Short mmCIF file of C-alpha atoms in Angstrom, two decimals:
data_model
loop_
_atom_site.label_atom_id
_atom_site.label_comp_id
_atom_site.label_asym_id
_atom_site.label_seq_id
_atom_site.Cartn_x
_atom_site.Cartn_y
_atom_site.Cartn_z
CA MET A 1 83.15 33.91 25.28
CA GLN A 2 79.64 34.48 24.01
CA LEU A 3 78.80 37.91 22.61
CA ARG A 4 75.97 38.34 25.12
CA ALA A 5 78.36 38.02 28.03
CA ARG A 6 80.82 40.49 26.55
CA TYR A 7 78.10 43.08 25.96
CA ALA A 8 76.66 42.69 29.44
CA GLY A 9 80.04 43.29 31.04
CA PHE A 10 80.69 46.33 28.88
CA VAL A 11 77.37 48.00 29.55
CA ILE A 12 77.63 47.47 33.31
CA SER A 13 81.11 48.99 33.40
CA CYS A 14 80.35 52.02 31.26
CA VAL A 15 76.71 52.88 31.85
CA THR A 16 77.44 55.52 34.47
CA VAL A 17 79.53 57.67 32.15
CA ILE A 18 78.43 57.17 28.56
CA LEU A 19 74.95 55.74 28.28
CA PHE A 20 71.71 57.67 28.23
CA PRO A 21 68.67 57.88 25.93
CA ALA A 22 69.03 59.75 22.67
CA CYS A 23 67.20 63.01 22.13
CA ASP A 24 65.25 63.98 19.03
CA THR A 25 64.98 60.33 18.03
CA PRO A 26 63.56 59.80 14.51
CA GLU A 27 60.47 57.68 14.06
CA ARG A 28 60.97 53.96 13.99
CA THR A 29 61.20 52.42 10.56
CA ALA A 30 59.86 49.09 9.42
CA ALA A 31 61.89 46.03 10.36
CA VAL A 32 64.17 44.60 7.68
CA PRO A 33 63.78 40.94 6.71
CA VAL A 34 66.68 38.93 8.07
CA GLU A 35 68.28 35.80 6.72
CA PRO A 36 68.79 33.23 8.15
CA GLY A 37 66.05 33.25 10.77
CA PRO A 38 66.16 32.23 14.44
CA ALA A 39 65.31 28.60 13.72
CA GLU A 40 68.38 28.17 11.54
CA MET A 41 70.56 30.03 14.04
CA SER A 42 69.43 27.99 17.06
CA ALA A 43 70.06 24.79 15.16
CA ASN A 44 73.75 25.69 15.16
CA GLY A 45 74.10 25.99 18.92
CA GLY A 46 73.84 28.54 21.67
CA GLY A 47 76.65 30.80 20.41
CA ASN A 48 74.92 31.38 17.09
CA GLN A 49 71.61 31.88 18.86
CA ASP A 50 73.31 34.54 20.97
CA ARG A 51 74.61 36.28 17.85
CA TRP A 52 71.13 36.23 16.33
CA GLU A 53 69.80 37.98 19.42
CA VAL A 54 72.50 40.64 19.17
CA GLU A 55 71.76 41.12 15.47
CA ALA A 56 68.09 41.62 16.28
CA GLU A 57 68.98 44.16 18.95
CA VAL A 58 71.28 46.06 16.58
CA ARG A 59 68.57 46.16 13.89
CA ALA A 60 66.08 47.47 16.43
CA LEU A 61 68.51 50.17 17.59
CA ALA A 62 69.22 51.17 14.00
CA ALA A 63 65.53 51.49 13.25
CA GLN A 64 65.00 53.53 16.42
CA HIS A 65 67.55 56.07 15.25
CA GLY A 66 66.48 56.19 11.62
CA ILE A 67 69.66 54.45 10.49
CA THR A 68 68.48 52.94 7.24
CA PRO A 69 70.31 51.95 4.06
CA LEU A 70 71.28 54.88 1.88
CA PRO A 71 69.12 55.35 -1.20
CA ASP A 72 70.77 54.55 -4.51
CA ALA A 73 72.30 57.37 -6.52
CA PRO A 74 69.68 59.34 -8.45
CA HIS A 75 69.47 58.69 -12.17
CA VAL A 76 71.55 61.24 -14.06
CA ARG A 77 71.64 61.58 -17.84
CA ASN A 78 75.05 60.75 -19.28
CA ALA A 79 75.55 64.07 -21.02
CA LEU A 80 75.11 65.92 -17.73
CA VAL A 81 77.56 63.65 -15.91
CA LYS A 82 80.19 64.15 -18.61
CA LEU A 83 79.75 67.92 -18.53
CA GLY A 84 79.99 67.96 -14.73
CA ARG A 85 83.06 65.75 -14.72
CA ASP A 86 84.95 67.95 -17.18
CA LEU A 87 83.98 71.13 -15.35
CA ALA A 88 85.02 69.65 -12.00
CA PHE A 89 88.50 68.76 -13.25
CA ASP A 90 89.04 71.80 -15.49
CA PRO A 91 91.20 74.65 -14.10
CA ILE A 92 89.25 77.00 -16.38
CA LEU A 93 86.95 77.68 -13.42
CA SER A 94 89.79 79.20 -11.38
CA GLY A 95 90.89 82.78 -11.78
CA ASN A 96 94.44 82.06 -12.90
CA HIS A 97 93.79 78.61 -14.39
CA ASP A 98 95.88 76.97 -11.66
CA VAL A 99 93.38 74.95 -9.61
CA SER A 100 90.21 72.92 -10.22
CA CYS A 101 87.35 71.81 -7.99
CA MET A 102 88.96 68.40 -7.70
CA THR A 103 92.32 69.73 -6.58
CA CYS A 104 90.98 69.56 -3.02
CA HIS A 105 88.74 66.52 -3.62
CA VAL A 106 91.16 64.06 -5.14
CA PRO A 107 89.60 60.75 -6.23
CA LYS A 108 92.81 58.85 -5.45
CA PHE A 109 92.49 60.03 -1.84
CA ALA A 110 88.78 59.22 -1.39
CA THR A 111 87.58 62.70 -2.48
CA VAL A 112 89.73 64.54 0.08
CA ASP A 113 93.36 65.67 -0.13
CA ARG A 114 94.80 64.11 3.05
CA LYS A 115 95.83 67.55 4.31
CA SER A 116 94.60 69.17 7.51
CA LEU A 117 93.92 72.36 5.57
CA SER A 118 93.78 72.47 1.80
CA ILE A 119 95.90 74.64 -0.46
CA GLY A 120 94.06 76.38 -3.28
CA VAL A 121 95.33 79.14 -5.57
CA GLY A 122 99.07 79.37 -6.10
CA GLY A 123 99.75 75.85 -4.91
CA ALA A 124 101.71 73.06 -6.57
CA GLY A 125 101.28 69.32 -6.41
CA LEU A 126 98.29 67.25 -5.40
CA GLY A 127 97.06 65.54 -2.28
CA PRO A 128 99.26 65.37 0.84
CA MET A 129 102.30 66.64 -1.10
CA ARG A 130 100.62 69.87 -2.24
CA SER A 131 102.41 73.00 -1.08
CA HIS A 132 102.36 76.76 -1.45
CA PRO A 133 105.47 78.95 -1.74
CA GLU A 134 104.11 81.36 0.88
CA GLY A 135 102.47 78.70 3.09
CA MET A 136 98.93 79.90 2.35
CA PHE A 137 96.17 77.54 3.48
CA ILE A 138 92.40 77.49 3.06
CA PRO A 139 90.89 77.96 6.56
CA ARG A 140 88.95 74.68 6.68
CA ASN A 141 89.51 71.01 5.91
CA ALA A 142 88.19 69.71 2.58
CA PRO A 143 85.16 67.52 3.40
CA ALA A 144 84.55 64.28 1.52
CA ALA A 145 82.19 64.30 -1.47
CA PHE A 146 80.46 61.00 -0.68
CA ASN A 147 76.66 60.53 -0.79
CA LEU A 148 75.90 64.22 -1.31
CA ALA A 149 72.38 63.58 -2.58
CA SER A 150 71.45 62.49 0.96
CA LEU A 151 72.74 65.68 2.60
CA LYS A 152 70.58 68.78 2.98
CA ARG A 153 73.36 70.93 4.51
CA LEU A 154 76.80 71.35 2.97
CA PHE A 155 80.07 72.90 4.12
CA TRP A 156 81.26 72.77 7.71
CA ASP A 157 79.00 75.64 8.72
CA GLY A 158 76.00 74.48 6.67
CA ARG A 159 75.96 77.68 4.65
CA VAL A 160 74.41 75.87 1.69
CA GLU A 161 71.14 74.34 2.77
CA VAL A 162 67.85 73.12 1.35
CA ASP A 163 65.01 73.29 3.85
CA ASP A 164 62.08 70.89 4.11
CA ALA A 165 60.06 73.09 1.75
CA GLY A 166 62.75 72.84 -0.92
CA ALA A 167 63.97 76.45 -0.54
CA PHE A 168 67.70 77.14 -0.89
CA HIS A 169 69.56 79.12 1.78
CA THR A 170 73.05 80.23 0.76
CA PRO A 171 75.51 83.11 1.21
CA ALA A 172 74.36 84.45 -2.16
CA GLY A 173 70.89 85.29 -0.88
CA ALA A 174 68.72 86.79 -3.61
CA GLN A 175 71.56 86.51 -6.15
CA ILE A 176 70.34 82.95 -6.63
CA THR A 177 67.23 83.76 -8.61
CA PRO A 178 64.14 81.53 -8.82
CA ALA A 179 65.20 80.56 -12.33
CA MET A 180 68.59 79.42 -11.02
CA ALA A 181 67.00 77.46 -8.19
CA ASN A 182 64.70 75.77 -10.68
CA THR A 183 67.80 74.53 -12.51
CA PHE A 184 68.97 72.53 -9.51
CA GLU A 185 68.11 68.83 -9.80
CA PHE A 186 70.02 67.26 -6.89
CA GLY A 187 69.21 69.33 -3.83
CA ALA A 188 72.00 71.10 -1.99
CA ALA A 189 74.61 69.26 -4.07
CA SER A 190 73.49 71.23 -7.12
CA ALA A 191 74.39 74.54 -5.46
CA LEU A 192 77.70 73.35 -4.03
CA ALA A 193 79.98 74.52 -6.86
CA LEU A 194 78.62 78.07 -6.84
CA PHE A 195 80.82 79.10 -3.94
CA PRO A 196 84.40 77.78 -4.17
CA VAL A 197 84.73 79.68 -7.46
CA THR A 198 83.98 82.94 -5.63
CA SER A 199 86.57 82.35 -2.88
CA ARG A 200 89.89 84.11 -3.46
CA THR A 201 91.95 81.54 -1.57
CA GLU A 202 90.18 78.51 -3.04
CA MET A 203 89.87 79.31 -6.75
CA ARG A 204 89.36 82.96 -7.77
CA GLY A 205 92.72 84.40 -6.82
CA PHE A 206 93.74 87.87 -5.69
CA SER A 207 94.99 89.45 -8.91
CA GLY A 208 96.01 88.77 -12.48
CA ASN A 209 92.62 87.78 -13.89
CA GLU A 210 89.22 89.29 -14.67
CA LEU A 211 87.49 87.37 -11.87
CA ALA A 212 89.75 88.84 -9.20
CA ALA A 213 88.78 92.37 -10.24
CA ILE A 214 85.09 91.76 -9.44
CA PRO A 215 83.97 92.82 -5.94
CA ASP A 216 83.68 89.92 -3.50
CA ALA A 217 79.97 90.47 -2.88
CA ASP A 218 79.11 90.46 -6.59
CA MET A 219 78.66 86.73 -7.01
CA THR A 220 76.38 87.28 -10.00
CA GLY A 221 79.24 89.11 -11.72
CA ILE A 222 81.72 86.32 -10.96
CA TRP A 223 79.35 83.65 -12.23
CA GLY A 224 78.62 85.66 -15.38
CA ALA A 225 82.32 86.08 -16.11
CA LEU A 226 82.82 82.33 -15.75
CA MET A 227 80.00 81.64 -18.21
CA GLN A 228 81.70 84.01 -20.66
CA ARG A 229 84.86 81.94 -20.34
CA LEU A 230 82.99 78.72 -20.92
CA GLY A 231 80.92 80.16 -23.76
CA ALA A 232 84.07 81.11 -25.64
CA ASN A 233 84.86 77.40 -25.93
CA SER A 234 82.78 75.76 -28.68
CA GLN A 235 83.14 72.29 -27.16
CA TYR A 236 81.75 73.47 -23.83
CA ARG A 237 78.85 75.21 -25.57
CA ARG A 238 77.94 71.92 -27.29
CA MET A 239 78.30 69.97 -24.05
CA PHE A 240 76.03 72.37 -22.15
CA GLU A 241 73.35 72.19 -24.82
CA ASN A 242 73.58 68.39 -24.95
CA ALA A 243 73.25 68.24 -21.17
CA TYR A 244 70.23 70.59 -21.16
CA PRO A 245 68.30 69.73 -24.34
CA GLY A 246 66.15 72.56 -25.65
CA THR A 247 67.97 75.32 -23.76
CA PRO A 248 70.39 77.49 -25.77
CA PHE A 249 73.70 78.20 -24.05
CA GLY A 250 72.96 81.94 -24.14
CA GLU A 251 70.03 81.39 -21.80
CA MET A 252 72.04 79.45 -19.25
CA THR A 253 73.63 80.70 -16.01
CA PHE A 254 76.38 79.31 -13.84
CA ALA A 255 73.63 77.44 -12.02
CA HIS A 256 73.66 75.06 -14.99
CA ALA A 257 77.40 74.49 -14.50
CA SER A 258 77.03 73.99 -10.74
CA ASN A 259 74.12 71.60 -11.25
CA ALA A 260 76.24 69.58 -13.68
CA ILE A 261 79.10 69.34 -11.19
CA GLY A 262 76.58 68.22 -8.56
CA ALA A 263 75.28 65.61 -11.00
CA PHE A 264 78.80 64.25 -11.49
CA LEU A 265 79.44 64.08 -7.75
CA VAL A 266 76.20 62.30 -6.82
CA SER A 267 76.41 59.88 -9.73
CA GLN A 268 80.03 58.86 -9.16
CA PHE A 269 80.50 59.15 -5.40
CA THR A 270 77.33 57.63 -3.98
CA PHE A 271 78.25 54.30 -2.38
CA THR A 272 75.62 52.00 -0.90
CA ASN A 273 77.29 48.60 -0.63
CA SER A 274 79.28 48.68 2.59
CA PRO A 275 79.08 45.69 4.96
CA TRP A 276 76.77 47.83 7.10
CA ASP A 277 74.43 48.43 4.15
CA ARG A 278 74.34 44.73 3.40
CA PHE A 279 73.58 43.98 7.06
CA LEU A 280 70.72 46.49 7.06
CA ALA A 281 69.41 44.84 3.90
CA GLY A 282 69.10 41.54 5.78
CA LYS A 283 72.45 39.84 5.17
CA SER A 284 73.26 38.50 8.62
CA ASN A 285 76.79 37.42 7.75
CA ALA A 286 77.76 40.83 6.33
CA LEU A 287 79.32 41.92 9.65
CA SER A 288 82.08 40.17 11.55
CA ASP A 289 81.55 39.54 15.26
CA GLU A 290 83.78 42.52 16.01
CA GLN A 291 81.87 44.81 13.68
CA LEU A 292 78.55 43.68 15.13
CA ALA A 293 79.84 44.34 18.64
CA GLY A 294 80.97 47.77 17.52
CA ALA A 295 77.57 48.52 15.99
CA LYS A 296 75.82 47.71 19.24
CA THR A 297 78.25 49.80 21.24
CA PHE A 298 77.94 52.73 18.82
CA MET A 299 74.15 52.74 19.04
CA SER A 300 74.02 52.15 22.81
CA ILE A 301 76.10 55.17 23.84
CA ARG A 302 76.16 58.84 22.96
CA CYS A 303 77.72 58.49 19.49
CA VAL A 304 74.30 57.85 17.97
CA GLN A 305 72.84 61.09 19.30
CA CYS A 306 74.66 63.01 16.59
CA HIS A 307 75.61 60.25 14.15
CA ASN A 308 72.21 58.93 13.09
CA GLY A 309 70.04 58.67 10.00
CA PRO A 310 71.12 57.04 6.73
CA THR A 311 74.35 59.07 6.46
CA LEU A 312 75.17 58.64 10.16
CA SER A 313 74.97 62.40 10.59
CA ASP A 314 72.14 64.35 12.16
CA GLN A 315 73.21 67.20 9.83
CA GLU A 316 73.13 69.50 12.84
CA PHE A 317 75.93 71.49 14.46
CA HIS A 318 77.95 70.69 17.57
CA ASN A 319 81.00 71.95 19.46
CA VAL A 320 83.15 68.90 20.13
CA ALA A 321 86.12 70.79 21.57
CA LEU A 322 88.53 70.73 18.65
CA ALA A 323 91.70 72.81 18.58
CA GLN A 324 91.73 75.75 16.17
CA ILE A 325 94.63 75.81 13.71
CA GLY A 326 95.47 77.66 10.54
CA PRO A 327 94.56 81.13 9.29
CA GLY A 328 90.99 81.15 10.63
CA VAL A 329 88.05 82.78 8.90
CA GLY A 330 88.39 86.25 10.36
CA ASN A 331 86.70 85.66 13.71
CA GLY A 332 88.01 86.70 17.12
CA THR A 333 90.90 88.93 18.09
CA GLY A 334 93.41 88.83 15.27
CA GLY A 335 90.99 87.11 12.90
CA HIS A 336 92.50 83.63 13.28
CA ASP A 337 89.52 82.04 15.02
CA ASP A 338 86.60 80.19 13.43
CA PHE A 339 83.18 80.54 15.04
CA GLY A 340 81.64 77.92 12.74
CA ARG A 341 77.85 78.00 12.43
CA TRP A 342 77.78 81.45 14.04
CA ASN A 343 79.04 82.85 10.74
CA VAL A 344 75.77 81.75 9.14
CA THR A 345 73.23 82.45 11.87
CA GLY A 346 74.80 85.18 14.00
CA ASN A 347 73.38 83.30 16.99
CA ASP A 348 75.84 83.32 19.88
CA ALA A 349 74.78 79.79 20.84
CA ASP A 350 76.20 78.58 17.50
CA ARG A 351 79.74 79.75 18.19
CA TYR A 352 82.27 76.92 17.64
CA ARG A 353 79.58 74.57 16.33
CA PHE A 354 80.29 72.65 13.12
CA ARG A 355 78.28 70.15 11.10
CA THR A 356 78.32 66.53 12.25
CA THR A 357 80.56 64.56 9.91
CA PRO A 358 78.78 61.80 7.92
CA LEU A 359 80.49 58.52 8.71
CA ARG A 360 80.18 56.59 5.45
CA ASN A 361 83.71 55.66 4.26
CA VAL A 362 85.10 57.69 7.16
CA GLU A 363 88.17 55.50 7.60
CA LEU A 364 89.35 56.71 4.17
CA THR A 365 88.97 60.44 4.71
CA ALA A 366 91.59 61.61 7.23
CA PRO A 367 92.37 64.16 8.65
CA TYR A 368 89.31 64.90 10.80
CA GLY A 369 87.48 67.91 12.17
CA HIS A 370 86.62 71.26 10.61
CA ASP A 371 90.30 72.17 10.43
CA GLY A 372 91.76 68.68 10.19
CA SER A 373 93.51 69.14 13.52
CA ILE A 374 93.28 65.41 14.29
CA VAL A 375 95.03 63.36 11.63
CA ASP A 376 94.11 59.81 12.71
CA LEU A 377 90.66 58.21 13.02
CA ARG A 378 91.38 56.36 16.24
CA ALA A 379 92.70 59.57 17.77
CA PHE A 380 89.53 61.32 16.68
CA VAL A 381 87.35 58.70 18.37
CA GLU A 382 89.53 58.88 21.48
CA HIS A 383 89.18 62.66 21.50
CA TYR A 384 85.57 62.31 22.64
CA SER A 385 86.80 60.77 25.90
CA GLU A 386 87.43 63.68 28.26
CA SER A 387 87.46 66.03 25.29
CA ASP A 388 88.04 69.11 27.43
CA LEU A 389 91.36 67.70 28.63
CA LYS A 390 92.27 66.57 25.12
CA LEU A 391 91.75 70.12 23.87
CA THR A 392 93.68 71.72 26.71
CA THR A 393 96.66 69.40 26.16
CA PHE A 394 96.47 69.30 22.34
CA ASP A 395 99.84 68.42 20.82
CA PRO A 396 100.31 69.76 17.26
CA PHE A 397 103.36 67.56 16.58
CA SER A 398 101.46 65.37 14.07
CA LEU A 399 100.44 68.38 11.96
CA ASP A 400 102.12 69.84 8.88
CA VAL A 401 105.17 71.71 10.18
CA LEU A 402 103.75 74.97 8.79
CA LEU A 403 100.64 74.54 10.93
CA GLN A 404 102.26 73.47 14.18
CA GLY A 405 102.79 77.04 15.30
CA THR A 406 99.29 78.20 14.44
CA VAL A 407 97.36 76.57 17.31
CA LEU A 408 95.12 79.28 18.72
CA GLN A 409 95.12 79.63 22.49
CA ASN A 410 91.34 79.64 22.84
CA ALA A 411 90.76 76.31 24.59
CA ALA A 412 88.97 77.96 27.52
CA GLU A 413 86.47 79.69 25.22
CA ILE A 414 85.79 76.51 23.26
CA ASN A 415 85.44 74.33 26.35
CA ALA A 416 83.04 76.81 27.91
CA ARG A 417 80.70 76.22 24.98
CA ARG A 418 81.29 72.48 24.62
CA ASP A 419 78.24 70.48 23.59
CA PRO A 420 76.55 68.88 26.63
CA ILE A 421 76.33 65.61 24.70
CA ILE A 422 80.05 64.98 25.16
CA ILE A 423 80.45 66.29 28.69
CA GLY A 424 81.33 63.42 31.04
CA VAL A 425 82.10 60.94 28.25
CA VAL A 426 84.86 58.46 29.11
CA LEU A 427 85.72 55.76 26.59
CA PRO A 428 87.71 52.73 27.77
CA ASP A 429 90.15 51.25 25.25
CA GLU A 430 87.81 48.29 24.70
CA THR A 431 85.05 50.67 23.69
CA VAL A 432 87.31 52.49 21.25
CA ASP A 433 88.30 49.14 19.74
CA GLN A 434 84.63 48.28 19.19
CA LEU A 435 83.85 51.65 17.67
CA MET A 436 86.80 51.34 15.30
CA ALA A 437 85.52 47.93 14.20
CA PHE A 438 82.16 49.48 13.39
CA MET A 439 83.82 52.29 11.41
CA SER A 440 85.44 49.64 9.22
CA ALA A 441 81.99 48.26 8.38
CA LEU A 442 80.98 51.61 6.88
CA THR A 443 83.40 51.45 3.97
CA ASP A 444 82.11 50.47 0.55
CA PRO A 445 84.96 48.61 -1.22
CA ALA A 446 84.20 50.56 -4.40
CA ALA A 447 85.15 53.80 -2.62
CA ARG A 448 88.76 52.66 -2.33
CA ARG A 449 89.57 52.98 -6.04
CA LEU A 450 88.21 56.04 -7.80
CA ASP A 451 90.92 56.86 -10.32
CA ASN A 452 88.68 55.80 -13.19
CA VAL A 453 86.58 58.98 -12.89
CA VAL A 454 89.48 61.29 -13.79
CA PRO A 455 89.33 62.43 -17.44
CA HIS A 456 92.47 62.29 -19.57
CA HIS A 457 91.82 65.79 -20.89
CA VAL A 458 89.27 68.61 -20.58
CA PRO A 459 87.80 70.95 -23.21
CA SER A 460 89.93 73.93 -22.21
CA GLY A 461 93.11 72.03 -23.01
CA LEU A 462 94.50 72.92 -19.57
CA PRO A 463 96.35 70.10 -17.76
CA VAL A 464 94.36 67.66 -15.63
CA GLU A 465 96.07 67.11 -12.29
CA ARG A 466 96.94 63.52 -11.38
CA PRO A 467 98.71 62.32 -8.22
#
């Protein structure tokens, strides 16, 4: 069957429930040169000509929604990458020297940990086998660290943000001084590491170290204490001064450490060679027929309203009716709820809204959602079909046994605030199949093997965790 016929049948059957024009559509971008051209395609028969027409339509849809190739990773000096790598893997940044930044962003597991909710301080093991003797979880799922240089908002609630004028907006407020902000070289990614080190459950701990004794709101004090730790190590002092030529260590702040970690992340985890990237660059044979069909479906229905732009995320916030599991962040009766973006803005309209997940390499980064309540990608795609019913009938059986009993009974409140974009969406199995095929085209093969970035040792001499 020709592709054109398949698409026509699909659109006719589904248009009444899932197809309508996208809002806030970015400006169209210039067309990408395509090879081979229509003359070569038509010479091979009607089927190939039909595929060429579909390719042209997909390119036009991509341009309409600002879906362009990702820019290459920014140039980063080697000394800064090495400093950032060692800091990211060194437990010296945790209160009790028992966890590093990369404990929750494991290269072997595509920069996530394969757990619904991560385990920080006091845990043992790495990746999906990590556990805690008291069953203590971090309230939110560990997001992937891919392509951070292209993201202006980080964390599920977007609490670290760089606006269009280049100003930083973070929970630290004025504690990030102009001098610190001037240190940041890679946008929001440079400020990312400032905050996990201040979290008691993630890295700082509750007792037994000098960081834990500092009041929670005194981020400047926590950062200063960490720089004292690092400054006591002569190797780290040399590495900092090599990474920032002309600046003595004594004049540096933890912004220099965070910027270095950001440098490591953007230099090592930016991937721009997926089949989709190659297709956008003009390689017509980069996508299989199934992936091409999936691309057209994805950009013809509501998916593209939120998943657009180079990262396939609008970097905005939406309530997609996900179950709430785990300890919560202190919201609601009992404190086990998570109001998402509301915690940043205080705007009631932002309750239960979370940042749109970027889709690059998404098939590698399960579980899904702000609390990892859906452990399988196909199930996550299927969730958008009659999402209100999926939430009401959510079955926690696939979750970690310690999380199965933590499902909060707040489905009515979440559904009442569900994003209008997903109301009325019904996805036939054929549509889900096509969308899954497109997801597979978003994986850069290089993202599958990342073990080579893990150092064998770090300057503190503390053990480097390996799965």
